[in-house]
mmCIF file with all atom_site columns, C-alpha atoms in Angstrom:
data_model
loop_
_atom_site.group_PDB
_atom_site.id
_atom_site.type_symbol
_atom_site.label_atom_id
_atom_site.label_alt_id
_atom_site.label_comp_id
_atom_site.label_asym_id
_atom_site.label_entity_id
_atom_site.label_seq_id
_atom_site.pdbx_PDB_ins_code
_atom_site.Cartn_x
_atom_site.Cartn_y
_atom_site.Cartn_z
_atom_site.occupancy
_atom_site.B_iso_or_equiv
_atom_site.pdbx_formal_charge
_atom_site.auth_seq_id
_atom_site.auth_comp_id
_atom_site.auth_asym_id
_atom_site.auth_atom_id
_atom_site.pdbx_PDB_model_num
ATOM 1  C CA . MET A 1 1  ? 45.488 -2.548 -24.472 1.00 79.00 ? 29  MET A CA 1
ATOM 2  C CA . HIS A 1 2  ? 45.171 -6.283 -24.521 1.00 90.00 ? 30  HIS A CA 1
ATOM 3  C CA . TRP A 1 3  ? 42.055 -7.892 -22.852 1.00 91.00 ? 31  TRP A CA 1
ATOM 4  C CA . LEU A 1 4  ? 44.502 -9.508 -20.142 1.00 94.00 ? 32  LEU A CA 1
ATOM 5  C CA . ASP A 1 5  ? 45.491 -6.097 -19.035 1.00 94.00 ? 33  ASP A CA 1
ATOM 6  C CA . TRP A 1 6  ? 41.713 -4.781 -18.953 1.00 94.00 ? 34  TRP A CA 1
ATOM 7  C CA . LEU A 1 7  ? 40.935 -8.237 -16.718 1.00 96.00 ? 35  LEU A CA 1
ATOM 8  C CA . ILE A 1 8  ? 43.973 -7.453 -14.267 1.00 95.00 ? 36  ILE A CA 1
ATOM 9  C CA . LEU A 1 9  ? 42.864 -3.720 -13.881 1.00 95.00 ? 37  LEU A CA 1
ATOM 10 C CA . PHE A 1 10 ? 39.103 -4.301 -13.591 1.00 96.00 ? 38  PHE A CA 1
ATOM 11 C CA . GLY A 1 11 ? 40.075 -7.416 -11.122 1.00 97.00 ? 39  GLY A CA 1
ATOM 12 C CA . THR A 1 12 ? 42.168 -5.207 -9.048  1.00 96.00 ? 40  THR A CA 1
ATOM 13 C CA . LEU A 1 13 ? 39.823 -2.433 -8.659  1.00 96.00 ? 41  LEU A CA 1
ATOM 14 C CA . GLY A 1 14 ? 36.930 -4.983 -8.034  1.00 97.00 ? 42  GLY A CA 1
ATOM 15 C CA . PHE A 1 15 ? 39.335 -6.374 -5.234  1.00 97.00 ? 43  PHE A CA 1
ATOM 16 C CA . ILE A 1 16 ? 39.873 -3.339 -3.692  1.00 94.00 ? 44  ILE A CA 1
ATOM 17 C CA . VAL A 1 17 ? 35.994 -2.134 -3.706  1.00 96.00 ? 45  VAL A CA 1
ATOM 18 C CA . GLY A 1 18 ? 35.054 -5.530 -2.446  1.00 95.00 ? 46  GLY A CA 1
ATOM 19 C CA . TYR A 1 19 ? 37.688 -5.310 0.605   1.00 92.00 ? 47  TYR A CA 1
ATOM 20 C CA . GLY A 1 20 ? 36.564 -2.024 1.441   1.00 87.00 ? 48  GLY A CA 1
ATOM 21 C CA . VAL A 1 21 ? 33.133 -3.082 1.753   1.00 87.00 ? 49  VAL A CA 1
ATOM 22 C CA . TRP A 1 22 ? 33.837 -6.215 3.478   1.00 88.00 ? 50  TRP A CA 1
ATOM 23 C CA . LYS A 1 23 ? 36.004 -4.280 6.332   1.00 82.00 ? 51  LYS A CA 1
ATOM 24 C CA . THR A 1 24 ? 33.468 -1.497 6.788   1.00 77.00 ? 52  THR A CA 1
ATOM 25 C CA . ARG A 1 25 ? 30.285 -3.599 6.972   1.00 81.00 ? 53  ARG A CA 1
ATOM 26 C CA . LYS A 1 26 ? 30.030 -3.168 10.764  1.00 76.00 ? 54  LYS A CA 1
ATOM 27 C CA . ASP A 1 27 ? 30.356 0.558  10.807  1.00 70.00 ? 55  ASP A CA 1
ATOM 28 C CA . ALA A 1 28 ? 26.993 1.838  11.392  1.00 74.00 ? 56  ALA A CA 1
ATOM 29 C CA . THR A 1 29 ? 27.847 5.612  12.030  1.00 78.00 ? 57  THR A CA 1
ATOM 30 C CA . SER A 1 30 ? 29.668 8.203  9.741   1.00 77.00 ? 58  SER A CA 1
ATOM 31 C CA . GLU A 1 31 ? 31.678 9.073  12.785  1.00 76.00 ? 59  GLU A CA 1
ATOM 32 C CA . ASN A 1 32 ? 32.702 5.584  13.598  1.00 74.00 ? 60  ASN A CA 1
ATOM 33 C CA . TYR A 1 33 ? 33.793 4.947  9.888   1.00 70.00 ? 61  TYR A CA 1
ATOM 34 C CA . LEU A 1 34 ? 35.948 8.386  9.694   1.00 73.00 ? 62  LEU A CA 1
ATOM 35 C CA . ARG A 1 35 ? 37.583 7.879  13.168  1.00 72.00 ? 63  ARG A CA 1
ATOM 36 C CA . GLY A 1 36 ? 38.315 3.932  12.593  1.00 69.00 ? 64  GLY A CA 1
ATOM 37 C CA . GLY A 1 37 ? 36.471 3.450  15.851  1.00 69.00 ? 65  GLY A CA 1
ATOM 38 C CA . SER A 1 38 ? 39.195 5.523  17.960  1.00 72.00 ? 66  SER A CA 1
ATOM 39 C CA . ASP A 1 39 ? 41.377 2.474  18.373  1.00 74.00 ? 67  ASP A CA 1
ATOM 40 C CA . ASN A 1 40 ? 44.187 3.620  16.249  1.00 77.00 ? 68  ASN A CA 1
ATOM 41 C CA . ARG A 1 41 ? 47.497 4.287  18.240  1.00 83.00 ? 69  ARG A CA 1
ATOM 42 C CA . TRP A 1 42 ? 49.135 7.623  17.691  1.00 85.00 ? 70  TRP A CA 1
ATOM 43 C CA . TRP A 1 43 ? 52.332 6.234  16.273  1.00 89.00 ? 71  TRP A CA 1
ATOM 44 C CA . ALA A 1 44 ? 50.635 3.997  13.619  1.00 85.00 ? 72  ALA A CA 1
ATOM 45 C CA . VAL A 1 45 ? 48.590 7.031  12.479  1.00 84.00 ? 73  VAL A CA 1
ATOM 46 C CA . GLY A 1 46 ? 52.046 9.087  12.584  1.00 88.00 ? 74  GLY A CA 1
ATOM 47 C CA . LEU A 1 47 ? 53.858 6.318  10.391  1.00 90.00 ? 75  LEU A CA 1
ATOM 48 C CA . SER A 1 48 ? 50.941 6.363  7.968   1.00 86.00 ? 76  SER A CA 1
ATOM 49 C CA . VAL A 1 49 ? 50.912 10.049 7.478   1.00 86.00 ? 77  VAL A CA 1
ATOM 50 C CA . MET A 1 50 ? 54.792 9.940  7.212   1.00 88.00 ? 78  MET A CA 1
ATOM 51 C CA . ALA A 1 51 ? 54.794 7.199  4.406   1.00 86.00 ? 79  ALA A CA 1
ATOM 52 C CA . THR A 1 52 ? 51.706 8.857  2.659   1.00 84.00 ? 80  THR A CA 1
ATOM 53 C CA . GLN A 1 53 ? 53.640 12.231 2.441   1.00 82.00 ? 81  GLN A CA 1
ATOM 54 C CA . ALA A 1 54 ? 57.072 10.605 1.429   1.00 80.00 ? 82  ALA A CA 1
ATOM 55 C CA . SER A 1 55 ? 55.226 8.615  -1.486  1.00 75.00 ? 83  SER A CA 1
ATOM 56 C CA . ALA A 1 56 ? 53.623 11.536 -2.842  1.00 73.00 ? 84  ALA A CA 1
ATOM 57 C CA . ILE A 1 57 ? 56.875 13.561 -2.464  1.00 72.00 ? 85  ILE A CA 1
ATOM 58 C CA . THR A 1 58 ? 58.741 11.072 -4.286  1.00 74.00 ? 86  THR A CA 1
ATOM 59 C CA . PHE A 1 59 ? 56.073 10.420 -6.867  1.00 73.00 ? 87  PHE A CA 1
ATOM 60 C CA . LEU A 1 60 ? 55.738 14.149 -7.771  1.00 72.00 ? 88  LEU A CA 1
ATOM 61 C CA . SER A 1 61 ? 59.354 15.584 -7.342  1.00 71.00 ? 89  SER A CA 1
ATOM 62 C CA . THR A 1 62 ? 61.424 12.808 -8.753  1.00 69.00 ? 90  THR A CA 1
ATOM 63 C CA . PRO A 1 63 ? 60.030 13.254 -12.344 1.00 68.00 ? 91  PRO A CA 1
ATOM 64 C CA . GLY A 1 64 ? 60.080 17.065 -12.022 1.00 64.00 ? 92  GLY A CA 1
ATOM 65 C CA . LYS A 1 65 ? 63.926 17.134 -10.801 1.00 66.00 ? 93  LYS A CA 1
ATOM 66 C CA . GLY A 1 66 ? 64.724 15.039 -13.989 1.00 63.00 ? 94  GLY A CA 1
ATOM 67 C CA . SER A 1 67 ? 62.690 17.615 -16.188 1.00 60.00 ? 95  SER A CA 1
ATOM 68 C CA . TRP A 1 68 ? 64.182 20.598 -14.840 1.00 60.00 ? 96  TRP A CA 1
ATOM 69 C CA . MET A 1 69 ? 67.876 19.436 -14.597 1.00 59.00 ? 97  MET A CA 1
ATOM 70 C CA . ALA A 1 70 ? 70.281 18.058 -17.088 1.00 55.00 ? 98  ALA A CA 1
ATOM 71 C CA . TRP A 1 71 ? 72.890 15.579 -16.456 1.00 53.00 ? 99  TRP A CA 1
ATOM 72 C CA . ASP A 1 72 ? 76.206 16.987 -17.273 1.00 48.00 ? 100 ASP A CA 1
ATOM 73 C CA . SER A 1 73 ? 79.167 15.539 -14.975 1.00 49.00 ? 101 SER A CA 1
ATOM 74 C CA . SER A 1 74 ? 81.680 18.332 -15.985 1.00 50.00 ? 102 SER A CA 1
ATOM 75 C CA . SER A 1 75 ? 79.494 21.263 -15.170 1.00 50.00 ? 103 SER A CA 1
ATOM 76 C CA . SER A 1 76 ? 79.482 21.226 -11.212 1.00 52.00 ? 104 SER A CA 1
ATOM 77 C CA . ILE A 1 77 ? 80.513 19.366 -8.388  1.00 52.00 ? 105 ILE A CA 1
ATOM 78 C CA . SER A 1 78 ? 76.912 17.669 -7.890  1.00 54.00 ? 106 SER A CA 1
ATOM 79 C CA . GLY A 1 79 ? 77.016 16.665 -11.460 1.00 53.00 ? 107 GLY A CA 1
ATOM 80 C CA . TYR A 1 80 ? 73.743 18.530 -12.360 1.00 53.00 ? 108 TYR A CA 1
ATOM 81 C CA . ARG A 1 81 ? 73.476 21.927 -14.234 1.00 55.00 ? 109 ARG A CA 1
ATOM 82 C CA . TRP A 1 82 ? 70.224 23.939 -14.807 1.00 54.00 ? 110 TRP A CA 1
ATOM 83 C CA . ARG A 1 83 ? 69.056 24.191 -18.479 1.00 52.00 ? 111 ARG A CA 1
#
């Protein structure tokens, strides 16, 4: 990798860690840290969980589907056939 790639990588990681430390500087107890001060709305938590799950499913299943199936438009209606 080029030195600029390393600079961007470590700069991004440094920003993420720095932002996390800055945002949690006032959390004195572990319960307050883990629960976020109990001021999160139910719908915001639900959307966050749904988006995280959808992202993980997409990230894991899309490459898996491509490796298990081959494209062949003449073999079936959907255009896929099992290897």
